[in-house]
Amino acid sequence: MTITKAVTDVLNCTIHSIKSVIPIPLQISKPSMISNSYFHESIAVLIGMTGDIRGRIMIDGQEHVFARIGSAMFGMPLEGEMLESFSGELGNMIAGHLSTQVFQDGFSMDITPPTVMSGNSKVSGFDKAFRLPILLQDVGELTIILMVDQNV
């Protein structure tokens, strides 16, 4: 499998997963490539991918975006530790659905438990990554960062 095919398949499955998991109308913007470090400012969820497709997926957004998604999914406001826990679980649901989708496309992929990052941080250690902005209606923006290992 070429890296181009792996990235295309994972991005398409990620879009399908997000649409399946998040019950809010959304718009997907065109993906772009990142070749330097990525900076996130609020909450991000990092999940490793292993198997035929290896790398990491990061879901990045402001606290109020994760809080509004949680409110839409569970009907109650989330904050503090509950919001961080929900953010990790949202990432787990999206990545789990993604793993199932790529399996249906004929690839083996497992995911690692989510790591929730709060505050400002810099993510590096990748050759190339792909940024996929997602605008959630009346909520705000999530950014998906897909870091695929070169030796796929």
Short mmCIF file of N, CA and C in Angstrom, two decimals:
data_model
loop_
_atom_site.label_atom_id
_atom_site.label_comp_id
_atom_site.label_asym_id
_atom_site.label_seq_id
_atom_site.Cartn_x
_atom_site.Cartn_y
_atom_site.Cartn_z
N MET A 1 0.84 -1.17 0.00
CA MET A 1 0.00 0.00 0.00
C MET A 1 0.89 1.24 0.00
N THR A 2 0.56 2.20 -0.84
CA THR A 2 1.33 3.44 -0.88
C THR A 2 0.86 4.37 0.22
N ILE A 3 1.72 5.31 0.58
CA ILE A 3 1.34 6.27 1.63
C ILE A 3 0.18 7.14 1.15
N THR A 4 0.14 7.45 -0.15
CA THR A 4 -0.96 8.27 -0.67
C THR A 4 -2.29 7.55 -0.50
N LYS A 5 -2.32 6.26 -0.81
CA LYS A 5 -3.55 5.49 -0.65
C LYS A 5 -3.92 5.38 0.83
N ALA A 6 -2.94 5.13 1.68
CA ALA A 6 -3.21 5.03 3.12
C ALA A 6 -3.81 6.32 3.66
N VAL A 7 -3.22 7.46 3.30
CA VAL A 7 -3.71 8.75 3.77
C VAL A 7 -5.11 9.01 3.25
N THR A 8 -5.33 8.76 1.97
CA THR A 8 -6.66 8.97 1.38
C THR A 8 -7.70 8.11 2.07
N ASP A 9 -7.40 6.83 2.26
CA ASP A 9 -8.35 5.92 2.91
C ASP A 9 -8.63 6.35 4.35
N VAL A 10 -7.60 6.70 5.09
CA VAL A 10 -7.80 7.08 6.49
C VAL A 10 -8.56 8.40 6.58
N LEU A 11 -8.24 9.37 5.73
CA LEU A 11 -8.98 10.64 5.76
C LEU A 11 -10.45 10.42 5.42
N ASN A 12 -10.73 9.63 4.38
CA ASN A 12 -12.13 9.36 4.02
C ASN A 12 -12.86 8.63 5.14
N CYS A 13 -12.22 7.65 5.75
CA CYS A 13 -12.84 6.92 6.86
C CYS A 13 -13.00 7.81 8.09
N THR A 14 -12.07 8.74 8.30
CA THR A 14 -12.17 9.68 9.42
C THR A 14 -13.39 10.58 9.23
N ILE A 15 -13.59 11.07 8.02
CA ILE A 15 -14.76 11.91 7.74
C ILE A 15 -16.04 11.14 8.01
N HIS A 16 -16.10 9.91 7.53
CA HIS A 16 -17.28 9.07 7.75
C HIS A 16 -17.51 8.84 9.25
N SER A 17 -16.43 8.59 9.98
CA SER A 17 -16.53 8.35 11.42
C SER A 17 -17.06 9.56 12.17
N ILE A 18 -16.53 10.73 11.84
CA ILE A 18 -16.97 11.96 12.51
C ILE A 18 -18.44 12.22 12.23
N LYS A 19 -18.85 12.02 10.99
CA LYS A 19 -20.26 12.22 10.64
C LYS A 19 -21.16 11.22 11.38
N SER A 20 -20.65 10.02 11.63
CA SER A 20 -21.43 8.99 12.32
C SER A 20 -21.51 9.23 13.83
N VAL A 21 -20.44 9.76 14.41
CA VAL A 21 -20.36 9.90 15.87
C VAL A 21 -20.94 11.21 16.37
N ILE A 22 -20.67 12.32 15.69
CA ILE A 22 -21.08 13.64 16.18
C ILE A 22 -22.44 14.01 15.58
N PRO A 23 -23.45 14.22 16.43
CA PRO A 23 -24.81 14.49 15.95
C PRO A 23 -25.08 15.97 15.65
N ILE A 24 -24.14 16.61 14.98
CA ILE A 24 -24.26 18.04 14.66
C ILE A 24 -23.95 18.20 13.18
N PRO A 25 -24.75 19.00 12.44
CA PRO A 25 -24.41 19.24 11.04
C PRO A 25 -23.00 19.84 10.93
N LEU A 26 -22.25 19.37 9.95
CA LEU A 26 -20.87 19.84 9.83
C LEU A 26 -20.45 20.01 8.39
N GLN A 27 -19.40 20.80 8.22
CA GLN A 27 -18.79 21.02 6.92
C GLN A 27 -17.33 20.61 7.02
N ILE A 28 -16.88 19.85 6.05
CA ILE A 28 -15.49 19.40 6.00
C ILE A 28 -14.75 20.28 5.00
N SER A 29 -13.64 20.86 5.43
CA SER A 29 -12.81 21.65 4.52
C SER A 29 -11.79 20.74 3.85
N LYS A 30 -11.14 21.27 2.85
CA LYS A 30 -10.12 20.53 2.11
C LYS A 30 -8.91 20.28 3.02
N PRO A 31 -8.39 19.05 3.02
CA PRO A 31 -7.20 18.77 3.84
C PRO A 31 -5.97 19.49 3.28
N SER A 32 -5.04 19.79 4.17
CA SER A 32 -3.77 20.39 3.76
C SER A 32 -2.64 19.66 4.46
N MET A 33 -1.46 19.75 3.89
CA MET A 33 -0.32 19.05 4.45
C MET A 33 0.43 19.96 5.43
N ILE A 34 0.94 19.34 6.50
CA ILE A 34 1.76 20.03 7.50
C ILE A 34 3.13 19.36 7.47
N SER A 35 4.19 20.15 7.37
CA SER A 35 5.52 19.54 7.38
C SER A 35 6.35 19.99 8.58
N ASN A 36 5.81 20.91 9.38
CA ASN A 36 6.50 21.36 10.58
C ASN A 36 5.70 20.96 11.81
N SER A 37 6.12 21.39 12.95
CA SER A 37 5.41 21.11 14.20
C SER A 37 4.01 21.71 14.15
N TYR A 38 3.11 21.13 14.95
CA TYR A 38 1.74 21.62 15.05
C TYR A 38 1.52 22.11 16.47
N PHE A 39 0.90 23.27 16.62
CA PHE A 39 0.64 23.84 17.94
C PHE A 39 -0.86 23.76 18.22
N HIS A 40 -1.20 23.26 19.40
CA HIS A 40 -2.60 23.28 19.79
C HIS A 40 -2.72 24.13 21.05
N GLU A 41 -3.90 24.75 21.25
CA GLU A 41 -4.05 25.74 22.31
C GLU A 41 -5.02 25.40 23.42
N SER A 42 -5.85 24.40 23.27
CA SER A 42 -6.85 24.16 24.30
C SER A 42 -6.91 22.69 24.69
N ILE A 43 -7.73 21.90 23.99
CA ILE A 43 -7.84 20.47 24.26
C ILE A 43 -7.55 19.71 22.98
N ALA A 44 -6.76 18.66 23.09
CA ALA A 44 -6.52 17.78 21.96
C ALA A 44 -6.50 16.35 22.47
N VAL A 45 -6.93 15.44 21.63
CA VAL A 45 -6.92 14.02 21.95
C VAL A 45 -6.00 13.34 20.94
N LEU A 46 -5.02 12.60 21.44
CA LEU A 46 -4.04 11.93 20.59
C LEU A 46 -4.24 10.42 20.72
N ILE A 47 -4.38 9.75 19.57
CA ILE A 47 -4.59 8.31 19.55
C ILE A 47 -3.64 7.70 18.53
N GLY A 48 -2.93 6.65 18.95
CA GLY A 48 -2.02 5.96 18.05
C GLY A 48 -2.76 4.96 17.18
N MET A 49 -2.22 4.73 15.98
CA MET A 49 -2.77 3.74 15.06
C MET A 49 -1.67 2.72 14.78
N THR A 50 -2.02 1.44 14.89
CA THR A 50 -1.06 0.37 14.62
C THR A 50 -1.66 -0.60 13.61
N GLY A 51 -0.83 -1.49 13.07
CA GLY A 51 -1.31 -2.46 12.08
C GLY A 51 -0.83 -2.07 10.70
N ASP A 52 -1.66 -2.33 9.67
CA ASP A 52 -1.29 -1.98 8.29
C ASP A 52 -1.10 -0.48 8.13
N ILE A 53 -1.87 0.29 8.87
CA ILE A 53 -1.78 1.75 8.83
C ILE A 53 -1.27 2.20 10.19
N ARG A 54 -0.07 2.79 10.20
CA ARG A 54 0.54 3.20 11.46
C ARG A 54 0.74 4.72 11.49
N GLY A 55 0.54 5.27 12.67
CA GLY A 55 0.72 6.70 12.85
C GLY A 55 -0.08 7.16 14.05
N ARG A 56 -0.55 8.40 13.98
CA ARG A 56 -1.34 8.98 15.07
C ARG A 56 -2.42 9.86 14.48
N ILE A 57 -3.50 9.95 15.21
CA ILE A 57 -4.57 10.89 14.84
C ILE A 57 -4.81 11.79 16.05
N MET A 58 -4.93 13.08 15.79
CA MET A 58 -5.17 14.03 16.86
C MET A 58 -6.44 14.82 16.53
N ILE A 59 -7.30 14.95 17.53
CA ILE A 59 -8.51 15.74 17.39
C ILE A 59 -8.32 16.96 18.29
N ASP A 60 -8.30 18.14 17.68
CA ASP A 60 -7.94 19.37 18.37
C ASP A 60 -9.11 20.35 18.31
N GLY A 61 -9.39 21.00 19.43
CA GLY A 61 -10.46 22.01 19.46
C GLY A 61 -10.44 22.81 20.74
N GLN A 62 -11.21 23.85 20.75
CA GLN A 62 -11.35 24.69 21.94
C GLN A 62 -12.27 23.97 22.95
N GLU A 63 -12.12 24.31 24.22
CA GLU A 63 -12.96 23.69 25.26
C GLU A 63 -14.44 23.84 24.97
N HIS A 64 -14.86 25.05 24.54
CA HIS A 64 -16.29 25.27 24.31
C HIS A 64 -16.82 24.38 23.18
N VAL A 65 -15.97 24.01 22.22
CA VAL A 65 -16.41 23.14 21.13
C VAL A 65 -16.67 21.73 21.67
N PHE A 66 -15.72 21.20 22.43
CA PHE A 66 -15.92 19.87 23.03
C PHE A 66 -17.12 19.89 23.98
N ALA A 67 -17.28 20.99 24.72
CA ALA A 67 -18.41 21.10 25.66
C ALA A 67 -19.74 21.09 24.92
N ARG A 68 -19.82 21.80 23.81
CA ARG A 68 -21.08 21.83 23.04
C ARG A 68 -21.37 20.49 22.38
N ILE A 69 -20.34 19.80 21.94
CA ILE A 69 -20.54 18.46 21.39
C ILE A 69 -21.07 17.54 22.48
N GLY A 70 -20.47 17.62 23.66
CA GLY A 70 -20.93 16.81 24.80
C GLY A 70 -22.37 17.11 25.16
N SER A 71 -22.71 18.37 25.15
CA SER A 71 -24.08 18.77 25.46
C SER A 71 -25.06 18.24 24.41
N ALA A 72 -24.66 18.28 23.12
CA ALA A 72 -25.51 17.76 22.05
C ALA A 72 -25.67 16.24 22.17
N MET A 73 -24.63 15.56 22.63
CA MET A 73 -24.68 14.09 22.71
C MET A 73 -25.37 13.60 23.98
N PHE A 74 -25.20 14.34 25.10
CA PHE A 74 -25.69 13.84 26.38
C PHE A 74 -26.73 14.74 27.04
N GLY A 75 -27.00 15.91 26.44
CA GLY A 75 -28.04 16.77 26.96
C GLY A 75 -27.71 17.49 28.25
N MET A 76 -26.43 17.57 28.58
CA MET A 76 -26.04 18.28 29.79
C MET A 76 -24.68 18.95 29.58
N PRO A 77 -24.44 20.08 30.23
CA PRO A 77 -23.14 20.75 30.08
C PRO A 77 -22.03 19.97 30.77
N LEU A 78 -20.85 20.01 30.17
CA LEU A 78 -19.68 19.34 30.73
C LEU A 78 -18.58 20.38 30.96
N GLU A 79 -17.85 20.21 32.06
CA GLU A 79 -16.73 21.11 32.33
C GLU A 79 -15.71 20.39 33.19
N GLY A 80 -14.52 20.98 33.29
CA GLY A 80 -13.47 20.44 34.14
C GLY A 80 -13.06 19.03 33.76
N GLU A 81 -12.88 18.18 34.78
CA GLU A 81 -12.44 16.80 34.55
C GLU A 81 -13.44 16.01 33.72
N MET A 82 -14.72 16.32 33.88
CA MET A 82 -15.74 15.62 33.10
C MET A 82 -15.59 15.96 31.61
N LEU A 83 -15.25 17.20 31.30
CA LEU A 83 -15.05 17.61 29.92
C LEU A 83 -13.81 16.92 29.34
N GLU A 84 -12.73 16.86 30.11
CA GLU A 84 -11.52 16.17 29.64
C GLU A 84 -11.79 14.69 29.41
N SER A 85 -12.52 14.06 30.31
CA SER A 85 -12.87 12.66 30.16
C SER A 85 -13.73 12.44 28.91
N PHE A 86 -14.71 13.31 28.72
CA PHE A 86 -15.56 13.22 27.54
C PHE A 86 -14.74 13.38 26.27
N SER A 87 -13.80 14.35 26.27
CA SER A 87 -12.97 14.60 25.08
C SER A 87 -12.20 13.34 24.70
N GLY A 88 -11.63 12.66 25.68
CA GLY A 88 -10.92 11.41 25.42
C GLY A 88 -11.85 10.35 24.88
N GLU A 89 -13.04 10.26 25.44
CA GLU A 89 -14.00 9.26 24.98
C GLU A 89 -14.50 9.58 23.58
N LEU A 90 -14.70 10.86 23.27
CA LEU A 90 -15.09 11.25 21.92
C LEU A 90 -14.01 10.82 20.92
N GLY A 91 -12.76 11.08 21.26
CA GLY A 91 -11.65 10.65 20.41
C GLY A 91 -11.64 9.14 20.24
N ASN A 92 -11.90 8.43 21.32
CA ASN A 92 -11.93 6.97 21.29
C ASN A 92 -13.06 6.47 20.38
N MET A 93 -14.22 7.11 20.46
CA MET A 93 -15.35 6.71 19.60
C MET A 93 -15.03 6.96 18.13
N ILE A 94 -14.46 8.11 17.83
CA ILE A 94 -14.12 8.43 16.44
C ILE A 94 -13.05 7.47 15.92
N ALA A 95 -11.99 7.26 16.70
CA ALA A 95 -10.91 6.37 16.25
C ALA A 95 -11.37 4.92 16.18
N GLY A 96 -12.23 4.50 17.10
CA GLY A 96 -12.76 3.14 17.06
C GLY A 96 -13.60 2.91 15.81
N HIS A 97 -14.42 3.89 15.48
CA HIS A 97 -15.24 3.81 14.26
C HIS A 97 -14.33 3.82 13.04
N LEU A 98 -13.29 4.65 13.07
CA LEU A 98 -12.31 4.71 11.99
C LEU A 98 -11.65 3.35 11.78
N SER A 99 -11.24 2.72 12.87
CA SER A 99 -10.61 1.40 12.80
C SER A 99 -11.53 0.38 12.15
N THR A 100 -12.81 0.42 12.51
CA THR A 100 -13.80 -0.48 11.93
C THR A 100 -13.96 -0.21 10.44
N GLN A 101 -14.00 1.07 10.06
CA GLN A 101 -14.16 1.44 8.66
C GLN A 101 -13.00 0.96 7.79
N VAL A 102 -11.76 1.19 8.25
CA VAL A 102 -10.62 0.77 7.42
C VAL A 102 -10.53 -0.75 7.36
N PHE A 103 -10.99 -1.45 8.40
CA PHE A 103 -11.04 -2.91 8.37
C PHE A 103 -12.00 -3.37 7.27
N GLN A 104 -13.13 -2.69 7.14
CA GLN A 104 -14.09 -3.03 6.09
C GLN A 104 -13.52 -2.76 4.70
N ASP A 105 -12.52 -1.87 4.62
CA ASP A 105 -11.84 -1.59 3.35
C ASP A 105 -10.68 -2.55 3.11
N GLY A 106 -10.49 -3.52 4.04
CA GLY A 106 -9.47 -4.54 3.83
C GLY A 106 -8.15 -4.32 4.52
N PHE A 107 -8.09 -3.37 5.45
CA PHE A 107 -6.84 -3.09 6.16
C PHE A 107 -6.98 -3.45 7.64
N SER A 108 -5.88 -3.82 8.23
CA SER A 108 -5.86 -4.07 9.67
C SER A 108 -5.37 -2.82 10.38
N MET A 109 -6.12 -2.36 11.37
CA MET A 109 -5.69 -1.19 12.14
C MET A 109 -6.26 -1.30 13.55
N ASP A 110 -5.40 -1.15 14.53
CA ASP A 110 -5.81 -1.06 15.92
C ASP A 110 -5.48 0.34 16.41
N ILE A 111 -6.10 0.71 17.53
CA ILE A 111 -5.85 2.02 18.11
C ILE A 111 -5.36 1.88 19.53
N THR A 112 -4.62 2.88 19.97
CA THR A 112 -4.15 2.92 21.35
C THR A 112 -5.16 3.69 22.19
N PRO A 113 -5.11 3.57 23.50
CA PRO A 113 -6.00 4.40 24.35
C PRO A 113 -5.71 5.88 24.11
N PRO A 114 -6.74 6.73 24.24
CA PRO A 114 -6.55 8.15 23.98
C PRO A 114 -5.73 8.84 25.06
N THR A 115 -4.96 9.82 24.63
CA THR A 115 -4.24 10.72 25.53
C THR A 115 -4.85 12.10 25.36
N VAL A 116 -5.35 12.69 26.45
CA VAL A 116 -5.95 14.02 26.39
C VAL A 116 -4.88 15.03 26.80
N MET A 117 -4.71 16.05 25.95
CA MET A 117 -3.74 17.11 26.22
C MET A 117 -4.51 18.40 26.44
N SER A 118 -4.27 19.06 27.58
CA SER A 118 -4.94 20.33 27.89
C SER A 118 -3.90 21.43 27.93
N GLY A 119 -4.29 22.60 27.48
CA GLY A 119 -3.37 23.73 27.49
C GLY A 119 -2.61 23.82 26.18
N ASN A 120 -1.62 24.66 26.16
CA ASN A 120 -0.82 24.86 24.96
C ASN A 120 0.27 23.81 24.86
N SER A 121 0.44 23.23 23.68
CA SER A 121 1.55 22.31 23.47
C SER A 121 1.91 22.25 22.00
N LYS A 122 3.09 21.74 21.76
CA LYS A 122 3.62 21.60 20.41
C LYS A 122 3.73 20.11 20.12
N VAL A 123 3.25 19.69 18.97
CA VAL A 123 3.34 18.29 18.57
C VAL A 123 4.32 18.22 17.41
N SER A 124 5.33 17.37 17.57
CA SER A 124 6.34 17.21 16.51
C SER A 124 6.71 15.73 16.44
N GLY A 125 7.72 15.42 15.67
CA GLY A 125 8.14 14.02 15.56
C GLY A 125 7.48 13.30 14.40
N PHE A 126 7.04 14.04 13.41
CA PHE A 126 6.46 13.42 12.22
C PHE A 126 7.09 14.06 10.99
N ASP A 127 7.18 13.28 9.92
CA ASP A 127 7.69 13.82 8.66
C ASP A 127 6.65 14.69 7.98
N LYS A 128 5.45 14.12 7.86
CA LYS A 128 4.35 14.84 7.24
C LYS A 128 3.07 14.51 7.98
N ALA A 129 2.21 15.47 8.02
CA ALA A 129 0.89 15.27 8.62
C ALA A 129 -0.12 15.99 7.75
N PHE A 130 -1.36 15.63 7.94
CA PHE A 130 -2.44 16.22 7.17
C PHE A 130 -3.45 16.83 8.11
N ARG A 131 -3.82 18.08 7.81
CA ARG A 131 -4.75 18.85 8.64
C ARG A 131 -6.11 18.86 7.95
N LEU A 132 -7.14 18.44 8.69
CA LEU A 132 -8.50 18.40 8.17
C LEU A 132 -9.40 19.24 9.06
N PRO A 133 -9.72 20.49 8.65
CA PRO A 133 -10.61 21.34 9.46
C PRO A 133 -12.07 20.92 9.29
N ILE A 134 -12.79 20.90 10.40
CA ILE A 134 -14.20 20.53 10.40
C ILE A 134 -14.97 21.63 11.13
N LEU A 135 -15.93 22.22 10.46
CA LEU A 135 -16.75 23.27 11.05
C LEU A 135 -18.08 22.67 11.47
N LEU A 136 -18.36 22.72 12.76
CA LEU A 136 -19.61 22.20 13.31
C LEU A 136 -20.60 23.36 13.43
N GLN A 137 -21.77 23.18 12.84
CA GLN A 137 -22.77 24.24 12.78
C GLN A 137 -23.13 24.76 14.17
N ASP A 138 -23.03 26.07 14.35
CA ASP A 138 -23.37 26.76 15.60
C ASP A 138 -22.53 26.31 16.79
N VAL A 139 -21.40 25.65 16.54
CA VAL A 139 -20.57 25.13 17.63
C VAL A 139 -19.15 25.66 17.54
N GLY A 140 -18.51 25.51 16.40
CA GLY A 140 -17.12 25.92 16.24
C GLY A 140 -16.37 24.91 15.39
N GLU A 141 -15.06 24.94 15.49
CA GLU A 141 -14.22 24.11 14.62
C GLU A 141 -13.43 23.07 15.40
N LEU A 142 -13.36 21.88 14.84
CA LEU A 142 -12.43 20.84 15.27
C LEU A 142 -11.40 20.70 14.16
N THR A 143 -10.20 20.36 14.53
CA THR A 143 -9.17 20.10 13.54
C THR A 143 -8.66 18.69 13.76
N ILE A 144 -8.66 17.92 12.70
CA ILE A 144 -8.11 16.57 12.74
C ILE A 144 -6.71 16.64 12.15
N ILE A 145 -5.74 16.12 12.86
CA ILE A 145 -4.37 16.03 12.36
C ILE A 145 -4.06 14.55 12.20
N LEU A 146 -3.76 14.13 10.99
CA LEU A 146 -3.44 12.74 10.71
C LEU A 146 -1.94 12.65 10.42
N MET A 147 -1.25 11.92 11.27
CA MET A 147 0.19 11.71 11.10
C MET A 147 0.38 10.24 10.74
N VAL A 148 0.74 9.97 9.49
CA VAL A 148 0.91 8.61 9.01
C VAL A 148 2.39 8.32 8.87
N ASP A 149 2.85 7.19 9.42
CA ASP A 149 4.26 6.81 9.31
C ASP A 149 4.62 6.61 7.84
N GLN A 150 5.81 7.00 7.49
CA GLN A 150 6.29 6.92 6.10
C GLN A 150 6.44 5.47 5.61
N ASN A 151 6.69 4.54 6.52
CA ASN A 151 6.97 3.16 6.09
C ASN A 151 5.69 2.32 5.98
N VAL A 152 4.58 2.94 5.64
CA VAL A 152 3.33 2.22 5.48
C VAL A 152 3.42 1.38 4.22
#
